[in-house]
CSV table of C-alpha atoms in Angstrom, one decimal:
chain,number,residue,atom,x,y,z
A,825,MET,CA,0.0,0.0,0.0
A,826,PRO,CA,1.7,3.3,-1.0
A,827,PRO,CA,2.1,6.0,1.6
A,828,ALA,CA,-0.6,8.6,1.7
A,829,LYS,CA,0.3,11.9,0.2
A,830,PRO,CA,0.3,14.8,2.7
A,831,GLU,CA,-2.5,17.2,2.6
A,832,VAL,CA,-1.7,20.8,1.5
A,833,THR,CA,-3.2,24.2,2.2
A,834,ASP,CA,-4.2,26.7,-0.4
A,835,GLY,CA,-0.9,28.4,0.1
A,836,GLY,CA,1.0,25.2,-0.8
A,837,ASP,CA,2.0,24.4,2.8
A,838,VAL,CA,1.6,20.9,4.2
A,839,ALA,CA,-1.7,20.9,6.2
A,840,PRO,CA,-1.4,21.3,10.0
A,841,ARG,CA,-2.6,17.7,10.7
A,842,SER,CA,-0.1,16.3,8.2
A,843,LEU,CA,2.7,18.5,9.7
A,844,PHE,CA,1.9,17.4,13.2
A,845,ARG,CA,2.0,13.8,12.0
A,846,LYS,CA,5.4,14.4,10.4
A,847,ILE,CA,6.7,16.0,13.6
A,848,LEU,CA,5.4,13.0,15.6
A,849,GLN,CA,6.9,10.5,13.3
A,850,GLY,CA,10.2,12.3,13.1
A,851,SER,CA,10.4,12.8,16.8
A,852,SER,CA,9.4,9.2,17.4
A,853,LEU,CA,12.2,7.9,15.2
A,854,TYR,CA,14.7,10.3,16.8
A,855,SER,CA,13.6,9.1,20.2
A,856,LEU,CA,14.7,5.5,19.5
A,857,PRO,CA,18.5,6.2,19.7
A,858,ILE,CA,18.0,8.4,22.7
A,859,ALA,CA,15.9,5.8,24.4
A,860,GLY,CA,18.4,3.2,23.3
A,861,THR,CA,21.2,5.2,24.9
A,862,ALA,CA,19.2,5.5,28.1
A,863,LEU,CA,18.4,1.8,28.1
A,864,ALA,CA,22.1,1.0,27.5
A,865,SER,CA,22.9,3.1,30.6
A,866,VAL,CA,20.4,1.1,32.6
A,867,ILE,CA,21.8,-2.2,31.2
A,868,LEU,CA,25.3,-1.3,32.0
A,869,LEU,CA,24.6,0.3,35.4
A,870,PRO,CA,24.9,-3.0,37.4
A,871,ILE,CA,28.3,-3.6,35.5
A,872,THR,CA,29.7,-0.2,36.1
A,873,THR,CA,28.6,0.0,39.8
A,874,SER,CA,29.9,-3.5,40.4
A,875,TYR,CA,33.4,-3.3,38.8
A,876,LEU,CA,34.1,0.5,39.1
A,877,SER,CA,34.4,2.4,42.4
A,878,LYS,CA,32.6,5.6,43.1
A,879,ALA,CA,35.9,7.4,42.5
A,880,ASP,CA,36.3,5.6,39.1
A,881,ILE,CA,32.8,6.8,38.0
A,882,GLY,CA,33.7,10.3,39.1
A,883,VAL,CA,36.9,10.3,37.1
A,884,LEU,CA,35.1,9.0,34.0
A,885,ASP,CA,32.5,11.7,34.4
A,886,LEU,CA,35.2,14.3,34.5
A,887,LEU,CA,37.1,12.9,31.5
A,888,GLU,CA,33.9,13.0,29.5
A,889,LYS,CA,33.2,16.6,30.6
A,890,ILE,CA,36.8,17.7,29.8
A,891,SER,CA,36.4,16.3,26.3
A,892,LEU,CA,33.1,18.0,25.8
A,893,ALA,CA,34.5,21.3,27.1
A,894,LEU,CA,37.4,21.4,24.6
A,895,THR,CA,35.1,20.2,21.8
A,896,LEU,CA,32.8,23.2,22.4
A,897,LEU,CA,35.7,25.7,23.0
A,898,LEU,CA,37.9,24.6,20.1
A,899,GLY,CA,35.4,23.1,17.7
A,900,LEU,CA,33.3,26.3,17.5
A,901,ASN,CA,30.1,24.2,17.5
A,902,PHE,CA,30.7,24.2,13.7
A,903,SER,CA,28.2,21.6,12.7
A,904,SER,CA,25.4,23.7,14.2
A,905,ALA,CA,25.8,26.1,11.2
A,906,LEU,CA,24.7,23.4,8.7
A,907,GLY,CA,20.9,23.9,9.0
A,908,TYR,CA,21.0,27.7,8.4
A,909,PHE,CA,23.2,27.5,5.3
A,910,TYR,CA,21.6,24.4,3.9
A,911,PHE,CA,18.0,25.7,4.0
A,912,ASN,CA,19.1,29.1,2.5
A,913,ARG,CA,19.7,27.2,-0.7
A,914,THR,CA,17.0,25.5,-2.6
A,915,THR,CA,18.4,22.9,-5.0
A,916,ALA,CA,20.5,19.8,-4.4
A,917,GLU,CA,23.3,21.2,-6.6
A,918,GLU,CA,23.5,24.4,-4.4
A,919,ARG,CA,23.4,22.3,-1.2
A,920,THR,CA,26.2,19.9,-2.2
A,921,PRO,CA,29.1,22.3,-1.3
A,922,VAL,CA,27.4,23.1,2.0
A,923,VAL,CA,27.6,19.5,3.1
A,924,GLY,CA,31.1,18.9,1.7
A,925,THR,CA,32.4,22.0,3.4
A,926,MET,CA,30.8,20.9,6.7
A,927,PHE,CA,32.5,17.5,6.5
A,928,ALA,CA,36.0,18.8,5.5
A,929,GLY,CA,35.9,21.7,7.9
A,930,SER,CA,34.9,19.5,10.8
A,931,PHE,CA,37.8,17.2,10.2
A,932,VAL,CA,40.3,20.0,10.0
A,933,ILE,CA,39.0,21.7,13.1
A,934,GLY,CA,39.1,18.3,14.9
A,935,VAL,CA,42.8,17.9,14.0
A,936,LEU,CA,43.6,21.3,15.3
A,937,ALA,CA,41.6,20.8,18.5
A,938,GLY,CA,43.0,17.4,19.1
A,939,GLY,CA,46.5,18.7,18.7
A,940,ALA,CA,45.9,21.5,21.2
A,941,GLY,CA,44.4,18.9,23.6
A,942,LEU,CA,47.4,16.6,23.4
A,943,ILE,CA,49.8,19.5,24.2
A,944,PHE,CA,47.9,20.4,27.4
A,945,ALA,CA,46.7,16.9,28.5
A,946,THR,CA,48.9,16.7,31.6
A,947,PRO,CA,48.3,20.2,32.8
A,948,ILE,CA,44.6,19.8,32.4
A,949,SER,CA,44.7,16.5,34.4
A,950,ARG,CA,46.7,18.2,37.1
A,951,ILE,CA,44.3,21.2,37.4
A,952,VAL,CA,40.9,19.5,36.9
A,953,LEU,CA,41.5,16.0,38.3
A,954,THR,CA,44.0,17.2,40.9
A,955,SER,CA,46.6,14.7,39.6
A,956,PRO,CA,48.7,14.4,36.4
A,957,ASP,CA,48.2,10.6,36.5
A,958,TYR,CA,45.0,10.9,34.4
A,959,GLY,CA,46.8,12.7,31.5
A,960,LYS,CA,47.2,9.4,29.6
A,961,TYR,CA,43.4,8.9,29.4
A,962,LEU,CA,43.0,12.5,28.0
A,963,GLN,CA,45.7,11.9,25.4
A,964,VAL,CA,43.8,8.9,23.9
A,965,ILE,CA,40.6,11.0,23.9
A,966,PHE,CA,42.3,13.9,22.1
A,967,LEU,CA,43.8,11.6,19.5
A,968,LEU,CA,40.3,10.6,18.5
A,969,PHE,CA,39.1,14.3,18.2
A,970,PRO,CA,39.3,14.4,14.3
A,971,LEU,CA,36.9,11.4,14.1
A,972,SER,CA,34.7,12.7,16.9
A,973,PHE,CA,34.2,16.0,15.0
A,974,LEU,CA,33.6,14.1,11.7
A,975,LEU,CA,31.0,12.0,13.5
A,976,GLU,CA,29.2,15.1,14.7
A,977,ALA,CA,29.2,16.5,11.2
A,978,GLY,CA,27.7,13.3,9.8
A,979,MET,CA,25.0,13.1,12.4
A,980,SER,CA,24.0,16.8,11.9
A,981,TRP,CA,23.8,16.1,8.1
A,982,LEU,CA,21.5,13.2,8.6
A,983,ARG,CA,19.2,15.3,10.8
A,984,VAL,CA,19.1,18.3,8.4
A,985,GLU,CA,18.2,16.1,5.5
A,986,ASP,CA,15.7,14.3,7.7
A,987,GLN,CA,17.3,10.9,7.1
A,988,ALA,CA,15.8,9.6,10.3
A,989,PRO,CA,16.0,5.9,9.5
A,990,VAL,CA,19.8,6.2,8.7
A,991,PHE,CA,20.3,8.3,11.8
A,992,VAL,CA,18.6,5.6,14.0
A,993,TRP,CA,20.6,2.8,12.5
A,994,ALA,CA,23.9,4.7,12.9
A,995,SER,CA,23.0,5.5,16.6
A,996,PHE,CA,22.2,1.9,17.4
A,997,PHE,CA,25.4,0.8,15.7
A,998,ARG,CA,27.2,3.0,18.1
A,999,ILE,CA,25.2,1.9,21.1
A,1000,GLY,CA,25.7,-1.8,20.3
A,1001,ILE,CA,29.5,-1.3,20.2
A,1002,VAL,CA,29.5,0.5,23.5
A,1003,ILE,CA,27.4,-2.2,25.2
A,1004,LEU,CA,29.5,-5.1,23.8
A,1005,GLY,CA,32.8,-3.3,24.4
A,1006,THR,CA,31.9,-2.4,28.0
A,1007,LEU,CA,30.7,-6.0,28.8
A,1008,VAL,CA,34.0,-7.4,27.5
A,1009,ALA,CA,36.5,-4.8,28.6
A,1010,VAL,CA,35.0,-4.0,32.0
A,1011,GLY,CA,32.9,-7.0,32.9
A,1012,ALA,CA,35.2,-9.7,31.6
A,1013,LEU,CA,38.7,-8.2,31.3
A,1014,ARG,CA,38.4,-5.9,34.4
A,1015,MET,CA,40.0,-3.0,32.6
A,1016,ARG,CA,38.0,-0.4,34.7
A,1017,ILE,CA,38.5,3.1,33.3
A,1018,TRP,CA,40.5,1.9,30.3
A,1019,GLY,CA,37.6,-0.5,29.5
A,1020,VAL,CA,35.0,2.2,29.4
A,1021,LEU,CA,37.1,4.5,27.3
A,1022,THR,CA,38.0,1.7,24.9
A,1023,ALA,CA,34.4,0.9,24.3
A,1024,ASN,CA,33.2,4.5,23.8
A,1025,LEU,CA,36.2,5.6,21.6
A,1026,SER,CA,35.9,2.5,19.4
A,1027,ALA,CA,32.2,3.2,18.8
A,1028,ILE,CA,33.0,6.9,17.8
A,1029,GLY,CA,35.8,6.0,15.4
A,1030,LEU,CA,34.0,3.1,13.6
A,1031,LEU,CA,30.8,5.1,13.1
A,1032,ALA,CA,32.7,8.2,11.9
A,1033,VAL,CA,34.3,6.1,9.2
A,1034,VAL,CA,31.0,4.4,8.2
A,1035,LEU,CA,29.1,7.8,7.9
A,1036,THR,CA,32.0,9.3,5.9
A,1037,VAL,CA,31.9,6.4,3.4
A,1038,TYR,CA,28.1,6.7,3.2
A,1039,TYR,CA,28.4,10.5,2.4
A,1040,PHE,CA,30.9,9.9,-0.4
A,1041,ARG,CA,28.5,7.3,-2.0
A,1042,LEU,CA,25.8,10.0,-2.2
A,1043,TYR,CA,27.6,13.2,-2.9
A,1044,PRO,CA,30.6,14.4,-4.9
A,1045,PHE,CA,33.0,16.1,-2.6
A,1046,ARG,CA,33.0,19.9,-3.0
A,1047,PHE,CA,34.7,22.3,-0.7
A,1048,ASP,CA,34.0,26.0,-0.8
A,1049,TRP,CA,36.5,28.2,1.1
A,1050,PRO,CA,34.4,31.4,1.2
A,1051,LEU,CA,31.5,29.4,2.4
A,1052,PHE,CA,33.7,27.8,5.1
A,1053,VAL,CA,34.7,31.2,6.4
A,1054,ARG,CA,31.0,32.3,6.6
A,1055,MET,CA,30.1,29.1,8.4
A,1056,VAL,CA,32.8,29.7,10.9
A,1057,ARG,CA,31.7,33.2,11.5
A,1058,PHE,CA,28.1,32.0,12.0
A,1059,SER,CA,29.2,29.2,14.3
A,1060,VAL,CA,31.5,31.2,16.6
A,1061,PRO,CA,28.7,32.7,18.7
A,1062,LEU,CA,27.1,29.2,18.8
A,1063,GLY,CA,30.5,27.8,20.0
A,1064,LEU,CA,30.6,30.5,22.7
A,1065,SER,CA,27.0,29.6,23.6
A,1066,GLY,CA,28.0,26.0,23.8
A,1067,VAL,CA,30.8,26.8,26.2
A,1068,ALA,CA,28.3,28.7,28.4
A,1069,MET,CA,26.0,25.7,28.4
A,1070,PHE,CA,28.9,23.5,29.2
A,1071,VAL,CA,29.6,25.6,32.3
A,1072,ILE,CA,26.0,25.4,33.3
A,1073,HIS,CA,25.7,21.6,32.7
A,1074,PHE,CA,29.0,20.4,34.0
A,1075,GLY,CA,30.9,23.2,35.8
A,1076,ASP,CA,29.8,21.6,39.0
A,1077,ARG,CA,31.8,18.5,38.2
A,1078,PHE,CA,35.0,20.6,38.2
A,1079,ILE,CA,34.2,22.5,41.3
A,1080,LEU,CA,32.8,19.6,43.5
A,1081,PRO,CA,36.2,17.7,43.8
A,1082,HIS,CA,37.7,20.7,45.5
A,1083,TYR,CA,35.1,20.6,48.2
A,1084,ARG,CA,33.8,17.0,48.3
A,1085,PRO,CA,35.4,13.5,47.7
A,1086,LEU,CA,35.2,11.9,44.3
A,1087,GLY,CA,32.7,9.4,45.8
A,1088,ASP,CA,30.2,12.2,46.1
A,1089,LEU,CA,30.7,13.0,42.5
A,1090,GLY,CA,29.9,9.4,41.7
A,1091,ILE,CA,26.5,9.7,43.4
A,1092,TYR,CA,25.9,13.0,41.7
A,1093,SER,CA,26.7,11.4,38.3
A,1094,ILE,CA,24.2,8.6,38.9
A,1095,ALA,CA,21.5,11.1,39.9
A,1096,TYR,CA,22.2,13.0,36.7
A,1097,LYS,CA,21.9,9.9,34.5
A,1098,ILE,CA,18.4,9.4,35.9
A,1099,GLY,CA,17.3,13.0,36.0
A,1100,MET,CA,18.5,13.8,32.5
A,1101,LEU,CA,16.4,10.9,31.1
A,1102,ILE,CA,13.8,13.6,30.5
A,1103,SER,CA,16.1,14.5,27.6
A,1104,VAL,CA,15.0,11.3,25.9
A,1105,ALA,CA,11.7,13.0,25.2
A,1106,PHE,CA,12.9,16.5,24.5
A,1107,GLY,CA,16.1,15.5,22.7
A,1108,SER,CA,14.2,13.3,20.2
A,1109,PHE,CA,11.8,16.2,19.5
A,1110,GLN,CA,14.7,18.7,19.4
A,1111,ASN,CA,16.7,16.7,16.8
A,1112,PHE,CA,13.7,17.0,14.4
A,1113,TRP,CA,12.5,20.5,15.4
A,1114,ASN,CA,15.8,22.4,15.4
A,1115,ALA,CA,16.6,21.1,11.9
A,1116,GLN,CA,13.1,21.7,10.4
A,1117,ILE,CA,12.0,24.9,12.2
A,1118,TYR,CA,13.7,27.0,9.4
A,1119,GLN,CA,11.0,25.7,7.0
A,1120,ILE,CA,8.1,25.7,9.5
A,1121,ALA,CA,8.7,29.4,10.5
A,1122,LYS,CA,8.1,30.4,6.8
A,1123,ARG,CA,4.5,29.0,6.9
A,1124,ARG,CA,1.5,31.3,6.9
A,1125,ASP,CA,0.1,29.4,9.9
A,1126,ALA,CA,3.4,29.3,11.8
A,1127,ASN,CA,2.0,31.0,14.9
A,1128,SER,CA,-0.7,28.4,15.5
A,1129,ILE,CA,1.7,25.5,14.6
A,1130,VAL,CA,4.3,26.7,17.1
A,1131,ALA,CA,1.8,27.3,19.8
A,1132,ARG,CA,0.2,23.9,19.5
A,1133,THR,CA,3.5,22.2,19.2
A,1134,PHE,CA,4.7,23.8,22.4
A,1135,SER,CA,1.6,22.6,24.2
A,1136,TYR,CA,2.1,19.0,23.0
A,1137,LEU,CA,5.8,19.2,24.1
A,1138,MET,CA,4.9,20.3,27.6
A,1139,LEU,CA,2.2,17.6,27.8
A,1140,ILE,CA,4.8,14.9,27.1
A,1141,LEU,CA,7.6,16.4,29.1
A,1142,SER,CA,5.3,16.8,32.2
A,1143,PHE,CA,4.4,13.1,32.0
A,1144,CYS,CA,8.0,12.0,31.6
A,1145,GLY,CA,9.3,14.3,34.4
A,1146,LEU,CA,6.6,13.0,36.8
A,1147,GLY,CA,7.5,9.5,35.9
A,1148,LEU,CA,11.2,10.0,36.5
A,1149,ILE,CA,10.7,11.6,39.9
A,1150,VAL,CA,8.3,8.9,41.3
A,1151,ALA,CA,10.3,6.0,39.8
A,1152,ALA,CA,13.8,7.1,40.8
A,1153,LYS,CA,13.8,5.5,44.3
A,1154,PRO,CA,12.5,2.1,43.4
A,1155,VAL,CA,14.7,1.9,40.3
A,1156,LEU,CA,17.9,2.7,42.3
A,1157,HIS,CA,16.9,0.2,45.0
A,1158,LEU,CA,16.5,-2.5,42.3
A,1159,LEU,CA,19.6,-1.8,40.2
A,1160,THR,CA,22.3,-0.4,42.4
A,1161,ARG,CA,24.1,-1.0,45.7
A,1162,GLU,CA,23.0,0.9,48.8
A,1163,ALA,CA,26.0,3.2,48.5
A,1164,PHE,CA,24.3,4.9,45.5
A,1165,TRP,CA,20.7,5.2,46.9
A,1166,ASP,CA,21.1,8.8,48.1
A,1167,ALA,CA,21.1,9.8,44.4
A,1168,ALA,CA,17.3,9.5,44.6
A,1169,LEU,CA,17.2,12.7,46.7
A,1170,LEU,CA,18.8,14.7,43.9
A,1171,VAL,CA,16.7,13.4,41.0
A,1172,PRO,CA,13.6,15.7,41.5
A,1173,VAL,CA,15.8,18.8,41.4
A,1174,ILE,CA,17.6,17.7,38.3
A,1175,VAL,CA,14.4,16.7,36.5
A,1176,LEU,CA,12.8,20.1,37.2
A,1177,ALA,CA,16.0,21.9,36.0
A,1178,TYR,CA,16.0,20.1,32.7
A,1179,TYR,CA,12.3,20.6,32.3
A,1180,ALA,CA,13.0,24.4,32.5
A,1181,ARG,CA,15.9,24.0,30.1
A,1182,ALA,CA,13.5,22.4,27.5
A,1183,VAL,CA,11.3,25.5,27.7
A,1184,GLY,CA,14.2,27.8,27.1
A,1185,ASP,CA,15.6,25.6,24.3
A,1186,PHE,CA,12.3,25.5,22.5
A,1187,PHE,CA,12.2,29.3,22.2
A,1188,ARG,CA,16.0,29.9,21.7
A,1189,CYS,CA,15.8,28.1,18.3
A,1190,ILE,CA,14.0,31.2,17.1
A,1191,PHE,CA,17.3,33.2,17.5
A,1192,LEU,CA,18.8,31.0,14.8
A,1193,VAL,CA,15.8,31.2,12.5
A,1194,GLU,CA,16.0,35.0,12.6
A,1195,GLY,CA,19.8,34.8,11.9
A,1196,ARG,CA,20.7,36.1,15.4
A,1197,PRO,CA,23.1,33.5,16.9
A,1198,GLY,CA,24.6,36.2,19.1
A,1199,TYR,CA,21.3,36.3,21.1
A,1200,ASP,CA,21.8,32.6,21.8
A,1201,ALA,CA,25.3,33.2,23.1
A,1202,ALA,CA,24.3,36.2,25.2
A,1203,CYS,CA,21.3,34.3,26.8
A,1204,ASN,CA,23.5,31.3,27.7
A,1205,TRP,CA,26.3,33.4,29.1
A,1206,ILE,CA,23.8,35.2,31.4
A,1207,GLY,CA,22.9,31.7,32.6
A,1208,ALA,CA,26.5,30.8,33.0
A,1209,MET,CA,27.2,33.8,35.2
A,1210,VAL,CA,24.2,32.9,37.4
A,1211,CYS,CA,25.3,29.3,37.5
A,1212,LEU,CA,28.9,30.0,38.5
A,1213,ALA,CA,27.7,32.3,41.3
A,1214,GLY,CA,25.3,29.6,42.5
A,1215,TYR,CA,28.0,26.9,42.4
A,1216,PHE,CA,30.5,28.9,44.5
A,1217,ALA,CA,27.8,30.1,46.9
A,1218,LEU,CA,26.0,26.7,47.4
A,1219,ILE,CA,28.5,23.9,46.7
A,1220,PRO,CA,30.9,24.7,49.6
A,1221,ARG,CA,28.0,24.6,52.0
A,1222,TRP,CA,25.7,21.9,50.7
A,1223,GLY,CA,27.9,19.9,48.3
A,1224,ILE,CA,26.1,18.0,45.6
A,1225,TYR,CA,22.7,19.3,46.8
A,1226,GLY,CA,23.9,22.9,46.3
A,1227,ALA,CA,25.1,22.0,42.8
A,1228,ALA,CA,21.7,20.7,41.8
A,1229,ILE,CA,19.9,23.7,43.2
A,1230,ALA,CA,22.2,26.1,41.4
A,1231,THR,CA,21.5,24.2,38.2
A,1232,LEU,CA,17.8,24.6,38.7
A,1233,ILE,CA,18.0,28.4,39.4
A,1234,THR,CA,20.2,28.7,36.3
A,1235,PHE,CA,17.8,27.0,33.9
A,1236,LEU,CA,14.8,28.9,35.3
A,1237,THR,CA,16.8,32.1,34.5
A,1238,ILE,CA,17.7,31.0,31.0
A,1239,GLY,CA,14.1,29.9,30.3
A,1240,ALA,CA,12.7,33.3,31.3
A,1241,VAL,CA,15.3,35.3,29.3
A,1242,SER,CA,14.8,33.0,26.2
A,1243,VAL,CA,11.0,33.5,26.2
A,1244,VAL,CA,11.2,37.3,26.6
A,1245,TRP,CA,13.9,37.8,23.9
A,1246,ALA,CA,12.4,35.3,21.4
A,1247,ARG,CA,9.0,36.9,21.7
A,1248,ARG,CA,10.6,40.3,20.9
A,1249,LEU,CA,12.1,38.9,17.7
A,1250,ASN,CA,9.0,36.9,16.7
A,1251,PRO,CA,6.0,37.0,19.0
A,1252,PHE,CA,4.8,33.4,18.7
A,1253,PRO,CA,1.7,32.9,20.9
A,1254,VAL,CA,1.2,30.1,23.4
A,1255,GLU,CA,-2.0,28.3,24.6
A,1256,GLY,CA,-2.1,29.7,28.1
A,1257,ALA,CA,-5.2,27.9,29.4
A,1258,ARG,CA,-4.1,24.5,28.1
A,1259,LEU,CA,-0.6,24.9,29.5
A,1260,GLY,CA,-2.2,25.7,32.9
A,1261,LYS,CA,-4.1,22.4,32.8
A,1262,ILE,CA,-1.0,20.5,32.0
A,1263,PHE,CA,1.0,22.0,34.9
A,1264,LEU,CA,-1.8,21.4,37.3
A,1265,ALA,CA,-2.3,17.8,36.3
A,1266,ALA,CA,1.4,17.2,37.0
A,1267,ALA,CA,1.6,19.2,40.2
A,1268,VAL,CA,-1.2,17.3,42.0
A,1269,PRO,CA,0.4,13.8,41.9
A,1270,LEU,CA,3.9,15.3,42.5
A,1271,ALA,CA,2.6,17.0,45.7
A,1272,ALA,CA,1.1,13.7,46.8
A,1273,TYR,CA,4.4,11.9,46.2
A,1274,PHE,CA,6.3,14.2,48.5
A,1275,LEU,CA,3.5,14.5,51.2
A,1276,LEU,CA,2.8,10.8,51.4
A,1277,PRO,CA,6.0,8.8,51.2
A,1278,VAL,CA,6.0,5.0,51.0
A,1279,SER,CA,8.7,2.8,52.6
A,1280,SER,CA,8.3,-0.7,51.2
A,1281,ARG,CA,9.6,-1.8,47.8
A,1282,ALA,CA,6.3,-3.1,46.5
A,1283,GLY,CA,4.6,0.0,47.9
A,1284,GLU,CA,7.0,2.3,46.1
A,1285,ILE,CA,6.3,0.7,42.8
A,1286,GLY,CA,2.6,0.6,43.2
A,1287,TRP,CA,2.4,4.2,44.4
A,1288,ALA,CA,4.5,5.3,41.5
A,1289,VAL,CA,2.2,3.6,39.0
A,1290,LEU,CA,-0.9,5.1,40.6
A,1291,LEU,CA,0.5,8.6,40.6
A,1292,LEU,CA,1.6,8.4,37.0
A,1293,GLY,CA,-1.8,7.1,36.0
A,1294,SER,CA,-3.5,10.0,37.7
A,1295,TYR,CA,-1.9,12.5,35.3
A,1296,PRO,CA,-4.0,11.6,32.2
A,1297,ALA,CA,-7.0,11.1,34.4
A,1298,LEU,CA,-6.7,14.7,35.7
A,1299,LEU,CA,-6.3,16.0,32.2
A,1300,VAL,CA,-9.5,14.3,31.1
A,1301,LEU,CA,-11.4,15.7,34.1
A,1302,MET,CA,-10.2,19.2,33.3
A,1303,ARG,CA,-11.4,18.7,29.6
A,1304,PHE,CA,-7.9,19.2,28.2
A,1305,PRO,CA,-8.4,17.4,24.9
A,1306,THR,CA,-10.1,19.2,22.1
A,1307,PRO,CA,-12.9,17.5,20.1
A,1308,GLY,CA,-10.5,16.9,17.2
A,1309,GLU,CA,-7.9,15.4,19.6
A,1310,TRP,CA,-10.6,13.1,21.1
A,1311,ASN,CA,-11.6,11.9,17.7
A,1312,LEU,CA,-8.0,11.2,16.8
A,1313,VAL,CA,-7.5,9.2,20.1
A,1314,LYS,CA,-10.7,7.2,19.4
A,1315,SER,CA,-9.5,6.4,15.9
A,1316,LEU,CA,-6.1,5.0,17.0
A,1317,PRO,CA,-7.3,1.4,17.4
A,1318,SER,CA,-8.8,1.3,13.9
A,1319,ARG,CA,-5.7,3.0,12.5
A,1320,ALA,CA,-3.5,0.4,14.1
A,1321,ARG,CA,-5.6,-2.4,12.8
A,1322,LEU,CA,-5.5,-0.9,9.3
A,1323,ALA,CA,-1.7,-0.5,9.5
A,1324,LEU,CA,-1.3,-4.1,10.6
A,1325,ASN,CA,-3.6,-5.5,7.8
A,1326,SER,CA,-1.8,-3.5,5.1
């Protein structure tokens, strides 16, 4: 049965229902690798917590963050420029040099960044990890920088061209290598830190080669030097913005070891892995939305599309955030040793922080649509200043709990600034009444969770399920769904049967 052609409006745009279906399908596909990554973390959690000490986990967390920091600082967030320049051209012939320039430029920048990292590996280890002994791990990470940058270019290209199935297969290829490599190197060979690094770096290198070969099979290579210069200029503010976001996300990892033992950092890392699972929902949507918003913003009905999309996003994120908070304690009790159970106390703060981050990120993409990447950088650097002030004020006194609270305050600040600035550039409306119902439906079970704690394992699981089920029930009682949405929900069983029969 051939796929149905999308409906179009009188203006030639895809009809809203077809567009929402495309957003849902694209986000659903992009959610698979993110969910796969989260599932891999859960699968590997018993292995890493059994064969690695809390200090080992803290060191690995810092190694990852150092790599990310230098990637953002020296890599200029170059691949983020692809969407803007790609959609400013209309034909495949015009877009070919954009993609080729992105691949070649990313590799060259990766070589330069990796070389700089190799030179300063030992000093970085001494300053950040308080010992030069970890410099050997950093040297291996920096050697793989050219392939890491190439991989990021390849994955950005797949998102911009909406090659979601290829993106999913590539992501699961990487996930599979990480799982297999970790089981062998850590679980069987007891290589500890080296085992985790070997698994992750092997996945990066192999996938980078595969995607590059795939690119050359589809495109003739064309490099445009003037275009490269323009892309660098566009990406520099995004790189600075990325550095600011890095400070916000991970600055606490660098400050905590100076006030608390690495074991506390291990607990904090576990709490972050759970709390940031809300990014499974938002990240999958963001992978599609940030690449396609350039086209959506040009529609005649862009205002209503953006408003309704934001409501649906908040609907899903509220459900996911509630689920993570009420499930954190029983999950930790089932999957980890008692030494890691205190991480459950941090999860609600981290979930709320990244919920606020999602709101800000949704509106900040408007800065790029309007060709104002400097706004993005300024917004994030305001947040970075707030965050650093919070870290130095709260971490010495309250340790990992102060770090989590500082992160929450920061993302609330960024979210507020993003909304105000974005609406000045392009005053997209929101559905205020419907958003209020969403927040209320999540707040009631969340309040019940904190006011009525349960101590037994079976009780924790049952209470979590009941609270999560109350969320859609409250939405129905408040008459959240529109008649059209109700009809769509009622038609899902018949649609599913039709799809299975075809």
